[in-house]
JSON list of C-alpha atoms and ligand atoms in Angstrom, two decimals:
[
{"chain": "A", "resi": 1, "resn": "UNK", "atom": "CA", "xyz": [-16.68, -8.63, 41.37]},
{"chain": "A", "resi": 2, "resn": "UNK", "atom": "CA", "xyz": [-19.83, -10.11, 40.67]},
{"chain": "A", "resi": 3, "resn": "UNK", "atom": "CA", "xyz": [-21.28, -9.02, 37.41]},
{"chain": "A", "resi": 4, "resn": "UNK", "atom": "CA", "xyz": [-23.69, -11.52, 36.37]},
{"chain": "A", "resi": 5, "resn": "UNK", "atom": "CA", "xyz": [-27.00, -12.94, 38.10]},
{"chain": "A", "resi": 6, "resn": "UNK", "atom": "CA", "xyz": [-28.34, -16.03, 37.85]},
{"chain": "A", "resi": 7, "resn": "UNK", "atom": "CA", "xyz": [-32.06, -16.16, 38.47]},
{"chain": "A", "resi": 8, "resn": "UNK", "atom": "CA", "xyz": [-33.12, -19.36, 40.74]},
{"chain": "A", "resi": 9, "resn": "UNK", "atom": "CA", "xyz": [-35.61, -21.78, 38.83]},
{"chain": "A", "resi": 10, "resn": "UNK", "atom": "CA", "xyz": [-37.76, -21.48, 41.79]},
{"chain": "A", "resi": 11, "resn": "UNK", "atom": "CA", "xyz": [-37.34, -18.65, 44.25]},
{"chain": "A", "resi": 12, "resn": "UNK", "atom": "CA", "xyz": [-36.69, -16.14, 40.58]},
{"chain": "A", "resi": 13, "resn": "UNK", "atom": "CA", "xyz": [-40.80, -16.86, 39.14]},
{"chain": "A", "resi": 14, "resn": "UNK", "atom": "CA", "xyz": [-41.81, -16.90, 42.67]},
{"chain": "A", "resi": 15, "resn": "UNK", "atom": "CA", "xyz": [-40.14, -13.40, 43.44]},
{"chain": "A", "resi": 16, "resn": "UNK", "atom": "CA", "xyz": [-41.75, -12.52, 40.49]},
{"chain": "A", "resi": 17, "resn": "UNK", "atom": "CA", "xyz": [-45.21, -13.52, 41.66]},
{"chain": "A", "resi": 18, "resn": "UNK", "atom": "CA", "xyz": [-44.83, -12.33, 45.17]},
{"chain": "A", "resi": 19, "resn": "UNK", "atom": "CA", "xyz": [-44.32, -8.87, 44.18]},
{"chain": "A", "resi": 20, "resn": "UNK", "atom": "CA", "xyz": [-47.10, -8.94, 41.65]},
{"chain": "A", "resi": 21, "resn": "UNK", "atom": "CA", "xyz": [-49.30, -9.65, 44.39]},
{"chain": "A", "resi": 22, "resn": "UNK", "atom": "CA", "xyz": [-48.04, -7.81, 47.49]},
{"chain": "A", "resi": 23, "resn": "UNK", "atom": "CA", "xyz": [-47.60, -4.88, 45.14]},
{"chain": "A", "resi": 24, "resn": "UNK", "atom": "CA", "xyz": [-50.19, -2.71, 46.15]},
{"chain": "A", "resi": 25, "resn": "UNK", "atom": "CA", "xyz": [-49.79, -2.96, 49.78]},
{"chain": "A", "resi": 26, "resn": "UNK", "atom": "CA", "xyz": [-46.44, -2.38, 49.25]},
{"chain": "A", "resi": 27, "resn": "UNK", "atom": "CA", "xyz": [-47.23, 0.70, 47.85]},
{"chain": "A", "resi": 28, "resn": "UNK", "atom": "CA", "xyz": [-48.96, 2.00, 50.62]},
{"chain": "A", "resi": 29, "resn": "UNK", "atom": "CA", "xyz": [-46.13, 1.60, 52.58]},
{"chain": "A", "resi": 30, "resn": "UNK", "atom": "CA", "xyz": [-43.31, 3.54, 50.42]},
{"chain": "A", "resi": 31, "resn": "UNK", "atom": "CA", "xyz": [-46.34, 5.81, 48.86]},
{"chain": "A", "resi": 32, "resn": "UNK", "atom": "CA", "xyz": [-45.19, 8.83, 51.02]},
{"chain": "A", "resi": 33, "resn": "UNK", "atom": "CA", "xyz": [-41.45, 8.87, 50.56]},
{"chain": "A", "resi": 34, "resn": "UNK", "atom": "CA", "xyz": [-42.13, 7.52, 46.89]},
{"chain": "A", "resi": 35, "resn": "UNK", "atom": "CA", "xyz": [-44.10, 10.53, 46.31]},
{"chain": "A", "resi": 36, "resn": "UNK", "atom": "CA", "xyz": [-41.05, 12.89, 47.76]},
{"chain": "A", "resi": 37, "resn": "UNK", "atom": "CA", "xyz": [-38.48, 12.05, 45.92]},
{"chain": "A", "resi": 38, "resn": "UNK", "atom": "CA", "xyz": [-39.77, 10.65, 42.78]},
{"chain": "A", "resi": 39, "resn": "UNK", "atom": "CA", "xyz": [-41.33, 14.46, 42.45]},
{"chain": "A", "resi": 40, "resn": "UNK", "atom": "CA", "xyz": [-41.19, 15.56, 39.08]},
{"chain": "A", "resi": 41, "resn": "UNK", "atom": "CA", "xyz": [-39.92, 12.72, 36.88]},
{"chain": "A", "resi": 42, "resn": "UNK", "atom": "CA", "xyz": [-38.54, 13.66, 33.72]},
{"chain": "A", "resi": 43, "resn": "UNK", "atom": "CA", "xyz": [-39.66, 11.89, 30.01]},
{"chain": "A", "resi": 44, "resn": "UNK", "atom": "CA", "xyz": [-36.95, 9.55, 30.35]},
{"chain": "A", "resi": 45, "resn": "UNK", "atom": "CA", "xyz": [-36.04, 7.34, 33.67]},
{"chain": "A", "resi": 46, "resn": "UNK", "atom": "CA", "xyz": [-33.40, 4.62, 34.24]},
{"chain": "A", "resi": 47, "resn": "UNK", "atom": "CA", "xyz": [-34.80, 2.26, 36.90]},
{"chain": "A", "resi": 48, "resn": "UNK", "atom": "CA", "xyz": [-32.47, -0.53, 38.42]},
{"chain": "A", "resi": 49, "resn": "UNK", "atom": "CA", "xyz": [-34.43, -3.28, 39.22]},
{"chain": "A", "resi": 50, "resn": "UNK", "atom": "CA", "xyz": [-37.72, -2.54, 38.20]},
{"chain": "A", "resi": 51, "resn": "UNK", "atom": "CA", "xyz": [-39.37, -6.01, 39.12]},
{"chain": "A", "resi": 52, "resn": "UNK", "atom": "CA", "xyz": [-42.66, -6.22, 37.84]},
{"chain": "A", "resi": 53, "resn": "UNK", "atom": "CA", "xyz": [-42.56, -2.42, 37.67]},
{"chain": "A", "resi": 54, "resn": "UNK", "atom": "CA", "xyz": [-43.89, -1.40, 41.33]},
{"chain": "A", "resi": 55, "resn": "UNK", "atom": "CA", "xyz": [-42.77, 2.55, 40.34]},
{"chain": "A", "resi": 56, "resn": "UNK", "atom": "CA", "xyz": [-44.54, 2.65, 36.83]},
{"chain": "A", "resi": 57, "resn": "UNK", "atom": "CA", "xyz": [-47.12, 4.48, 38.58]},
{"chain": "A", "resi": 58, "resn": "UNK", "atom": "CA", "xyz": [-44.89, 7.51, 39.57]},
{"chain": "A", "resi": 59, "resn": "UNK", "atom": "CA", "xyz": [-43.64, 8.26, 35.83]},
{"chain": "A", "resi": 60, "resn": "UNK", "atom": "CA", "xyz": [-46.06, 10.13, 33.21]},
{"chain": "A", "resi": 61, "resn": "UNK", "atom": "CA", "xyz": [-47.81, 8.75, 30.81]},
{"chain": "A", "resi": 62, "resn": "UNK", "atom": "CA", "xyz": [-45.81, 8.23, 27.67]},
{"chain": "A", "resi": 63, "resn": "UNK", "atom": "CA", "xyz": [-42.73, 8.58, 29.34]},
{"chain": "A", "resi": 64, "resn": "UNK", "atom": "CA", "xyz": [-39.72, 6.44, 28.60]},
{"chain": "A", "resi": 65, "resn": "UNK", "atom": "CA", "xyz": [-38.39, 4.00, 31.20]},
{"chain": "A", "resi": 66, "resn": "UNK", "atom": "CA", "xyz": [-35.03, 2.09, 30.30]},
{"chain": "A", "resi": 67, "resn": "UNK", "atom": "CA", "xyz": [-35.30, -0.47, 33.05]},
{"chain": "A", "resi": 68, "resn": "UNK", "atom": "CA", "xyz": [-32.46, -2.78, 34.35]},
{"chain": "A", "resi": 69, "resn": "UNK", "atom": "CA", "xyz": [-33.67, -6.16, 35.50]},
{"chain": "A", "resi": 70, "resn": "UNK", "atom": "CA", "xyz": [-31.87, -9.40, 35.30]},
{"chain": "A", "resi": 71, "resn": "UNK", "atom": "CA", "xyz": [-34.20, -11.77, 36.28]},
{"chain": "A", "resi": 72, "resn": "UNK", "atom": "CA", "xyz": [-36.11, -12.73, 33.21]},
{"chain": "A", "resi": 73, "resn": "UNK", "atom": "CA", "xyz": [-39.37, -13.92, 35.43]},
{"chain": "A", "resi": 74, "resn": "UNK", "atom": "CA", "xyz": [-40.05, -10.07, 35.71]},
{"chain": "A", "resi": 75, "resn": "UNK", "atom": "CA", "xyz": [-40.31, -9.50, 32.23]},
{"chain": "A", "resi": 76, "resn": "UNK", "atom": "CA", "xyz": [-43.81, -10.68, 31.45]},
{"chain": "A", "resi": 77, "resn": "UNK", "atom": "CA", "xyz": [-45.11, -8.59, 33.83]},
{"chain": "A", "resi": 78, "resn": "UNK", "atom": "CA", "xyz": [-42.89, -5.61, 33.73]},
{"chain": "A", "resi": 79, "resn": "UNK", "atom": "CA", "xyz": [-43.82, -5.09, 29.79]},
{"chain": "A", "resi": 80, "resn": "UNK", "atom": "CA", "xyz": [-47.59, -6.04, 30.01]},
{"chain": "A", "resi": 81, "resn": "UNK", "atom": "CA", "xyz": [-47.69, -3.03, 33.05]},
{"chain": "A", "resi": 82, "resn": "UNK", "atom": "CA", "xyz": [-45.78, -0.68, 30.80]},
{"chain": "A", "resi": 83, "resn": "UNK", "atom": "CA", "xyz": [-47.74, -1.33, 28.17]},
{"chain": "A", "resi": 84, "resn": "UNK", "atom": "CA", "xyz": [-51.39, -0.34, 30.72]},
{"chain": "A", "resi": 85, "resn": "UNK", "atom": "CA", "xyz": [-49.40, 2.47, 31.89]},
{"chain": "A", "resi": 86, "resn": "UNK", "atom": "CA", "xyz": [-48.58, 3.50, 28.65]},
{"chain": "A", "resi": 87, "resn": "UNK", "atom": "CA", "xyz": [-44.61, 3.67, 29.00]},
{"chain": "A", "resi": 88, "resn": "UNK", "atom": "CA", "xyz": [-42.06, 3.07, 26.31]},
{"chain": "A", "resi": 89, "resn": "UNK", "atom": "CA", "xyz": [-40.16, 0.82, 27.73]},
{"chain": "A", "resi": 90, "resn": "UNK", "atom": "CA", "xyz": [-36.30, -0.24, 27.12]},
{"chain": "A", "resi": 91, "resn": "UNK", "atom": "CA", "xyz": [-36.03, -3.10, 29.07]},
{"chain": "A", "resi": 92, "resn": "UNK", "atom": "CA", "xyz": [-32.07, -4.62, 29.25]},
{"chain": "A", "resi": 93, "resn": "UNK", "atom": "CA", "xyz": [-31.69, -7.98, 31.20]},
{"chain": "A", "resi": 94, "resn": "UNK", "atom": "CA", "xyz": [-28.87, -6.66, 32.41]},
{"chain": "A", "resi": 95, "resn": "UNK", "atom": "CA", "xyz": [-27.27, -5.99, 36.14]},
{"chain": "A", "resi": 96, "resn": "UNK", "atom": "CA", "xyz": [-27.16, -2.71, 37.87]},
{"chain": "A", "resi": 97, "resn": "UNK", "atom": "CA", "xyz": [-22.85, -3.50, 38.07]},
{"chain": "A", "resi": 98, "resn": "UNK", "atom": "CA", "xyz": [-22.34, -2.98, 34.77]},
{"chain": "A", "resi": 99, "resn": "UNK", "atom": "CA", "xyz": [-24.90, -0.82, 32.74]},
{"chain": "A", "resi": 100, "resn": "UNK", "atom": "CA", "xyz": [-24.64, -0.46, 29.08]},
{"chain": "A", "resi": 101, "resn": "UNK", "atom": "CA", "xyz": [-25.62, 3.06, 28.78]},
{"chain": "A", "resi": 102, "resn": "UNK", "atom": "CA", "xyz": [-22.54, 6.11, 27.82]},
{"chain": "A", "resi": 103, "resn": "UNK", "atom": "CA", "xyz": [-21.18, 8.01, 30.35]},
{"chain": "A", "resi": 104, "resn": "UNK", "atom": "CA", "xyz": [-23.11, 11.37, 31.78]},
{"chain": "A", "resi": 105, "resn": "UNK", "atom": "CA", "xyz": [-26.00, 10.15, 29.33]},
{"chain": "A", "resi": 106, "resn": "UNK", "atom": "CA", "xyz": [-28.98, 9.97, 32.32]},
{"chain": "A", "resi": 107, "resn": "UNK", "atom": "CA", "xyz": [-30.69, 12.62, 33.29]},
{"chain": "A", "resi": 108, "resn": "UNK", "atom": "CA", "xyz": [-32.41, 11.05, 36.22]},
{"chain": "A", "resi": 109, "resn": "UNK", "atom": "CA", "xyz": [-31.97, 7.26, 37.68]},
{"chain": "A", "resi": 110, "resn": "UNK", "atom": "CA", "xyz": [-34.36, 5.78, 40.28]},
{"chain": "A", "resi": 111, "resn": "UNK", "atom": "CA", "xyz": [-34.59, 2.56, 42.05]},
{"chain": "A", "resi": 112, "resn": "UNK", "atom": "CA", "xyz": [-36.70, 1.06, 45.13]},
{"chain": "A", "resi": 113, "resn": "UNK", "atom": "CA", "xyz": [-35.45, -2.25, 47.33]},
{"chain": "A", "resi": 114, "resn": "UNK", "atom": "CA", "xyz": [-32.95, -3.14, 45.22]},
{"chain": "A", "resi": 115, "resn": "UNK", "atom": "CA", "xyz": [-29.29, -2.25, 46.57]},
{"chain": "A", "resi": 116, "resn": "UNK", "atom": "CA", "xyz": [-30.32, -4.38, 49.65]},
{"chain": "A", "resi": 117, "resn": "UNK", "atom": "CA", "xyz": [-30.20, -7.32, 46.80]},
{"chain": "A", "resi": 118, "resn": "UNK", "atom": "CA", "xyz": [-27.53, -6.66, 43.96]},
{"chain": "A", "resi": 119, "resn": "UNK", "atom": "CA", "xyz": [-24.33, -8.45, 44.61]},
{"chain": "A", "resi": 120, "resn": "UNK", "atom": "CA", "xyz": [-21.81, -5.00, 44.60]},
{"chain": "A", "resi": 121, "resn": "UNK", "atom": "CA", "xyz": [-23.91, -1.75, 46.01]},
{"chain": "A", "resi": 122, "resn": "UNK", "atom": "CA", "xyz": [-20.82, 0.23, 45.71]},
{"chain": "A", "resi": 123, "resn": "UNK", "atom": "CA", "xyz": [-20.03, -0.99, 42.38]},
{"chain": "A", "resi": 124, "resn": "UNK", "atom": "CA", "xyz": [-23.63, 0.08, 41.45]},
{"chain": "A", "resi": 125, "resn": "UNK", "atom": "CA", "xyz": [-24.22, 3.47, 43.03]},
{"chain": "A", "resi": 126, "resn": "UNK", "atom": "CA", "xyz": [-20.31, 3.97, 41.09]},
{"chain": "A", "resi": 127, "resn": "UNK", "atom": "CA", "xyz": [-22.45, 3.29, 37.99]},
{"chain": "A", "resi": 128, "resn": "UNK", "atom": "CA", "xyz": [-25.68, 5.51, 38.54]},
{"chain": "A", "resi": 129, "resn": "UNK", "atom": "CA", "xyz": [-22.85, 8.31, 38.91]},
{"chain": "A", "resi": 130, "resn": "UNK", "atom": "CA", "xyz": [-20.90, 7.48, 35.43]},
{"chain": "A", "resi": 131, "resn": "UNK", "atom": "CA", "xyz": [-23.95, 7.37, 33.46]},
{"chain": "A", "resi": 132, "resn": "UNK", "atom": "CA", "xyz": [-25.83, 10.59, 34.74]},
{"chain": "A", "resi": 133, "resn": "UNK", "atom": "CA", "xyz": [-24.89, 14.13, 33.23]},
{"chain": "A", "resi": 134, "resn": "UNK", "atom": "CA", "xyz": [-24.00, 16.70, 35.67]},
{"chain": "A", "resi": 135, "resn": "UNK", "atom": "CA", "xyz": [-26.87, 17.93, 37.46]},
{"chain": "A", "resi": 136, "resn": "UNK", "atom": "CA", "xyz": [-28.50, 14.54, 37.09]},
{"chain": "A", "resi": 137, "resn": "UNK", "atom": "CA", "xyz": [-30.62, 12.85, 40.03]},
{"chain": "A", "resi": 138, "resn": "UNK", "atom": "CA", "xyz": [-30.65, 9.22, 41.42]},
{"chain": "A", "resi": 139, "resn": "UNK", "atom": "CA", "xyz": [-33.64, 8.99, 43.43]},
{"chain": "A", "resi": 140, "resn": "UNK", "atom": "CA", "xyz": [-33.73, 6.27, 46.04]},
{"chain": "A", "resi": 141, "resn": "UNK", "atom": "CA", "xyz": [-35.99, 4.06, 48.12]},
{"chain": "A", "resi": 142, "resn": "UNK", "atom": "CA", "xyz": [-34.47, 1.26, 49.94]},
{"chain": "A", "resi": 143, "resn": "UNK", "atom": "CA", "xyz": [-34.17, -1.01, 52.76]},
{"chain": "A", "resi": 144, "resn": "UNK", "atom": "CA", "xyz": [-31.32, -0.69, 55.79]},
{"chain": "A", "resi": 145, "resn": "UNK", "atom": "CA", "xyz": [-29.63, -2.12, 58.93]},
{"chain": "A", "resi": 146, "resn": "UNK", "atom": "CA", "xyz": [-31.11, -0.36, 61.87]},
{"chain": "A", "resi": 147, "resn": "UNK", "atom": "CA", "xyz": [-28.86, 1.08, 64.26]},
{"chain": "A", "resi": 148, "resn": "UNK", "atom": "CA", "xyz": [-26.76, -1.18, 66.17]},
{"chain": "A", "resi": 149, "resn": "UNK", "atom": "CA", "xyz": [-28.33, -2.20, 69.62]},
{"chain": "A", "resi": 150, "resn": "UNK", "atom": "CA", "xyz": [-31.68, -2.45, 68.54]},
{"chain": "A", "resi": 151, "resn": "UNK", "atom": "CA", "xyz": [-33.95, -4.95, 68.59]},
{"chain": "A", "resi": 152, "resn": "UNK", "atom": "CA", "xyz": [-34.77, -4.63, 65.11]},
{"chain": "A", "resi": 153, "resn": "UNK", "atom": "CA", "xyz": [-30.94, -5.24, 64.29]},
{"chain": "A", "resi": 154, "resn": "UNK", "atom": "CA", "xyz": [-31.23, -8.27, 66.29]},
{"chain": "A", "resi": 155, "resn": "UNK", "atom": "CA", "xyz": [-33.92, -9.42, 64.46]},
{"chain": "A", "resi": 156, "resn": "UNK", "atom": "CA", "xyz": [-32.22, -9.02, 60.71]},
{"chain": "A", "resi": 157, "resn": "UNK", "atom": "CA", "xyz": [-29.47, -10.63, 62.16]},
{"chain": "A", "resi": 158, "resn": "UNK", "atom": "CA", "xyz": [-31.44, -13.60, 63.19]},
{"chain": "A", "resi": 159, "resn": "UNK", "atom": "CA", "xyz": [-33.19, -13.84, 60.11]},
{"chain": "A", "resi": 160, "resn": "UNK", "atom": "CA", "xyz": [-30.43, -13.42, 57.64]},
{"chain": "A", "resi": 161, "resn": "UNK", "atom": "CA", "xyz": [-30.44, -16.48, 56.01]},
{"chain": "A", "resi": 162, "resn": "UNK", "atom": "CA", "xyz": [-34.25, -17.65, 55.80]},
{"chain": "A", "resi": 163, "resn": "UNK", "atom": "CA", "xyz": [-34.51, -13.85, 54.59]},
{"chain": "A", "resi": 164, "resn": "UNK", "atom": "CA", "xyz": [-31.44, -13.96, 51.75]},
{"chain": "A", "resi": 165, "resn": "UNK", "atom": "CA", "xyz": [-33.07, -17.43, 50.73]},
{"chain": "A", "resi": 166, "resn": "UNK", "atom": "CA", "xyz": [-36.28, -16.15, 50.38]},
{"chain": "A", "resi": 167, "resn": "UNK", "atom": "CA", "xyz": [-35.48, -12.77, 48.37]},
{"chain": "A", "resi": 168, "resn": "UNK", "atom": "CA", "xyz": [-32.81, -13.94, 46.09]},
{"chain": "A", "resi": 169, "resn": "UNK", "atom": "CA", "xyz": [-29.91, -12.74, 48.20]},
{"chain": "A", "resi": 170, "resn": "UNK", "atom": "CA", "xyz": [-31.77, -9.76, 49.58]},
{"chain": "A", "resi": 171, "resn": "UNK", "atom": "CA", "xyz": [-29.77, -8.56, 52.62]},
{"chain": "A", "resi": 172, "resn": "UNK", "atom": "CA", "xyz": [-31.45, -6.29, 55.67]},
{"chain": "A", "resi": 173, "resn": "UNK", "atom": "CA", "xyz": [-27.87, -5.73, 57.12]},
{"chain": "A", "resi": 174, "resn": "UNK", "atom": "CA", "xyz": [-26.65, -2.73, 54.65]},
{"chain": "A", "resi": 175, "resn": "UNK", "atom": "CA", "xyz": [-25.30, 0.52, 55.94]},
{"chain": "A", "resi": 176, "resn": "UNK", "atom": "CA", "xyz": [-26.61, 1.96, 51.96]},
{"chain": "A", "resi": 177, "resn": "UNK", "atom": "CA", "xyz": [-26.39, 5.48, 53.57]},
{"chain": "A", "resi": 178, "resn": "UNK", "atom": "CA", "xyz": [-22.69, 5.44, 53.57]},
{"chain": "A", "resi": 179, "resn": "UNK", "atom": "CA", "xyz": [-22.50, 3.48, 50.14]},
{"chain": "A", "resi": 180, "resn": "UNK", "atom": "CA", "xyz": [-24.24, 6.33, 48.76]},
{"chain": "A", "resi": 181, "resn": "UNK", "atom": "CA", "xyz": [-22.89, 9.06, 50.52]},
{"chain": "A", "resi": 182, "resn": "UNK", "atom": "CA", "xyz": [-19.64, 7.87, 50.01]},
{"chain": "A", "resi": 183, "resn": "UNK", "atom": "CA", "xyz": [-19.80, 7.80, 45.94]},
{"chain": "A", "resi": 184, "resn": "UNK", "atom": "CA", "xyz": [-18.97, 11.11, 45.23]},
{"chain": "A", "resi": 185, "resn": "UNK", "atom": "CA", "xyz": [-22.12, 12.45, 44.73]},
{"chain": "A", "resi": 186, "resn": "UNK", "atom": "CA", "xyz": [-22.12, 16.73, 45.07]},
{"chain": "A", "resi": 187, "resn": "UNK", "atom": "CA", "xyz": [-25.72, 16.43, 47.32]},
{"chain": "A", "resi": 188, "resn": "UNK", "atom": "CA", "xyz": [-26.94, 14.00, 48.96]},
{"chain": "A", "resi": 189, "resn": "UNK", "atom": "CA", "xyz": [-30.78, 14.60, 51.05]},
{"chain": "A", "resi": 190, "resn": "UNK", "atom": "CA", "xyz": [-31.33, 11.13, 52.71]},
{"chain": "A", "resi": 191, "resn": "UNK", "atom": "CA", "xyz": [-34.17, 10.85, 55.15]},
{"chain": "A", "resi": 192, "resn": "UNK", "atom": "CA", "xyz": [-33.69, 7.72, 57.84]},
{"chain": "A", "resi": 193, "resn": "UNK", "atom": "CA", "xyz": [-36.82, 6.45, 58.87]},
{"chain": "A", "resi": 194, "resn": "UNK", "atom": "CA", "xyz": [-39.09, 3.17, 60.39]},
{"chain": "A", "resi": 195, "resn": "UNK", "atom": "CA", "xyz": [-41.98, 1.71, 58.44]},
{"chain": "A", "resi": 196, "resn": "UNK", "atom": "CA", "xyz": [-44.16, -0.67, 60.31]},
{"chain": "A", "resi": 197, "resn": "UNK", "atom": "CA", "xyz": [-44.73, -3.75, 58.24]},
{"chain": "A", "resi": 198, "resn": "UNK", "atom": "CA", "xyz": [-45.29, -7.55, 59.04]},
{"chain": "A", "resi": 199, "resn": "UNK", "atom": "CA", "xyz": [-42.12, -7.75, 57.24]},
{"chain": "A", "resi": 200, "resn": "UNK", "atom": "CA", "xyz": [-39.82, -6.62, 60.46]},
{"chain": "A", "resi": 201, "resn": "UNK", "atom": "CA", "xyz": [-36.88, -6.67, 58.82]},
{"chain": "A", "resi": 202, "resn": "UNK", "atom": "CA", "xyz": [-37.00, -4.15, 56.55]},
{"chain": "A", "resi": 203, "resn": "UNK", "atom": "CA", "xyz": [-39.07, -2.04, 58.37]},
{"chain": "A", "resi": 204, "resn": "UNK", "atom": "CA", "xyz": [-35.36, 0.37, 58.38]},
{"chain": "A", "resi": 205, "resn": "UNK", "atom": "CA", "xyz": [-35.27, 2.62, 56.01]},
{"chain": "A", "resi": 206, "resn": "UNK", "atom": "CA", "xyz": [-34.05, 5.16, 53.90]},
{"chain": "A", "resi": 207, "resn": "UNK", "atom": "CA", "xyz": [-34.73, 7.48, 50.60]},
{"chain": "A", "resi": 208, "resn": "UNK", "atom": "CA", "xyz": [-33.46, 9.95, 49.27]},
{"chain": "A", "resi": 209, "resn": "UNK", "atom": "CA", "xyz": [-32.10, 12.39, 46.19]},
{"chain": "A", "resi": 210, "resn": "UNK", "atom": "CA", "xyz": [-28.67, 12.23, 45.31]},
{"chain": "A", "resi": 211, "resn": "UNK", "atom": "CA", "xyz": [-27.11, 14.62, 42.71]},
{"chain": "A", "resi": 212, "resn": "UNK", "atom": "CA", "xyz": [-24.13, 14.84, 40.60]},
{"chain": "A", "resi": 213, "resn": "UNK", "atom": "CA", "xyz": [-22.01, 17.74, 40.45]},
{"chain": "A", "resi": 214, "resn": "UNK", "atom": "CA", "xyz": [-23.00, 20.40, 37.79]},
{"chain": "B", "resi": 1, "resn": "SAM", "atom": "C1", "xyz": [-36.86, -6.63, 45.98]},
{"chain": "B", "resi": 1, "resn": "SAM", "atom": "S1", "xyz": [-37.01, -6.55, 44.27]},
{"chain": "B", "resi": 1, "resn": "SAM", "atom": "C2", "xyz": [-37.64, -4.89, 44.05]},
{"chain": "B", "resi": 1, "resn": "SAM", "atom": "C3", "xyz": [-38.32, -4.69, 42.74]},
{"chain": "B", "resi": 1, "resn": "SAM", "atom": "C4", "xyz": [-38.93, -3.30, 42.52]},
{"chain": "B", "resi": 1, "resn": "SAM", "atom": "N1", "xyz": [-37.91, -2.31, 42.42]},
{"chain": "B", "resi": 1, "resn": "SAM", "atom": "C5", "xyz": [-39.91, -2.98, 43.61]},
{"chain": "B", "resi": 1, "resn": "SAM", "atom": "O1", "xyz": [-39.75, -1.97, 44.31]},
{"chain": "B", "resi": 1, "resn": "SAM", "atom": "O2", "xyz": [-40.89, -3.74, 43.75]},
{"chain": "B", "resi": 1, "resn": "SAM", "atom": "C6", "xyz": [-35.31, -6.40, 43.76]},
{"chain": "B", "resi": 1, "resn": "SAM", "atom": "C7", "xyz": [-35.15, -6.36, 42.26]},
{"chain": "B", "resi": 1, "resn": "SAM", "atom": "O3", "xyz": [-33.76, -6.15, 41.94]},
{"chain": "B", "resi": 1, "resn": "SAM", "atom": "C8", "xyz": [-33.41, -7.04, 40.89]},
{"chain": "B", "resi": 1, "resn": "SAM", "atom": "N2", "xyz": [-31.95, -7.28, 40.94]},
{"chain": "B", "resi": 1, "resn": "SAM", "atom": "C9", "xyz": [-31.30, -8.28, 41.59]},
{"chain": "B", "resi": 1, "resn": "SAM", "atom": "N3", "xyz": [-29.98, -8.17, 41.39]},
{"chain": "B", "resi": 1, "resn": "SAM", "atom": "C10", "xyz": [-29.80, -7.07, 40.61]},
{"chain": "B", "resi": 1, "resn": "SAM", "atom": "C11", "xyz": [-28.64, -6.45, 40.05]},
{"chain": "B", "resi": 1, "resn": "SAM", "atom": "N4", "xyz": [-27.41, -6.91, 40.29]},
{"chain": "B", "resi": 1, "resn": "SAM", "atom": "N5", "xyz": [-28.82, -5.34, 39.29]},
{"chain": "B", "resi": 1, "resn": "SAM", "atom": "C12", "xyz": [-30.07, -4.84, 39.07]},
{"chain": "B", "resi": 1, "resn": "SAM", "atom": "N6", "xyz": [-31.20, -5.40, 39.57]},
{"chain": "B", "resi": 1, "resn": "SAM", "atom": "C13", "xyz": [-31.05, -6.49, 40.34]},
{"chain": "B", "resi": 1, "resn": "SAM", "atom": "C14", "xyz": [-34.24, -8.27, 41.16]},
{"chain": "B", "resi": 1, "resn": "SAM", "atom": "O4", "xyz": [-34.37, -9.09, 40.02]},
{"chain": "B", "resi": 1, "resn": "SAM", "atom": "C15", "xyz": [-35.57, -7.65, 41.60]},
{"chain": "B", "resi": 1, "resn": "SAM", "atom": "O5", "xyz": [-36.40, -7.36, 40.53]}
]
């Protein structure tokens, strides 16, 4: 298993900068299913792979945010937004495989287009389940492999490489439905649903609430 993540000299600070600019039109893409399921954040959030903190915007003002993210060209960013936003931040350079936080401690854990990039999603969504109590939420935004047959398929197929390259080892071919429905959650509400973005492949989508058993 794949536990630790090397950022790329290059591609990592570029990520970094891509995001920081497309961030607001990427926002008005997710802005409606963000607004669903990130209803009602609590004072304290764990994000996995907050970037340069794209969902900052969704959690109230002095709020706490322990935020996962291994790639170190985030950083900057990610704490000078926090600090604007006026978040406490706990920021861990860590990866979402193996978080350092004590079992059943979260109360709610959120992430956006990130388990179409970490190296283990199962090993992951395994991990958002240790670490929240019972009753606890992971809230969920992501990227997914349309349905077999389609065109759009065809197209993340084609573009799997130049795409992985691009985006750090981002992959458009994930069934993250089943990952997440098969973790053992008690609920799971996942809407399936198309975007329409100049970036076809991830146009597939899902999000969702999952919650752990009481
Ligand atoms: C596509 S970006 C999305 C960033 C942000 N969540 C957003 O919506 O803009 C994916 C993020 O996941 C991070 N990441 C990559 N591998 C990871 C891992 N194994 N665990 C946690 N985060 C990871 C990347 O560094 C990057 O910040």
């Amino acid at each position: 298993m794949t536990t630790t993540y090397e950022a790329n000299r290059f591609r990592g600070p570029l990520n970094a900068v891509v995001f920081a600019v497309l961030d607001g039109f990427m926002d008005r893409l997710l802005r409606a299913r963000k607004r669903r399921v990130y209803v009602d954040l609590p004072d304290e959030v764990v994000e996995l792979g907050s970037g340069v903190g794209a969902n900052l915007r969704y959690l109230r003002p002095g709020a706490r945010l322990v935020a996962v993210e291994p790639n170190p060209a985030m950083h900057a960013r990610l704490r000078a937004r926090a600090e604007r936003h006026g978040i406490e931040l706990d920021l861990r350079g860590i990866v979402g495989e193996r978080l350092d936080l004590a079992d059943g401690t979260a109360g709610m854990v959120i992430s956006s287009l990130v388990l179409c990039t970490v190296s283990e999603p199962e090993q992951v969504v395994a991990e958002v389940l240790r670490v929240l109590r019972p009753g606890g939420r992971y809230a969920f935004v992501e990227h997914v492999a349309a349905p077999d047959g389609t065109v759009l398929r065809r197209i993340q197929r084609i573009l799997r490489r130049p795409w992985a390259w691009s985006f750090e080892g981002c992959s458009c071919e994930r069934d993250l439905r089943s990952v997440i429905e098969k973790a053992g959650f008690a609920d799971t509400e996942i809407e399936s649903y198309r975007i329409r973005s100049p970036f076809v492949p991830f146009n597939s989508q899902i999000a969702g609430i999952a919650t752990r058993a009481s």
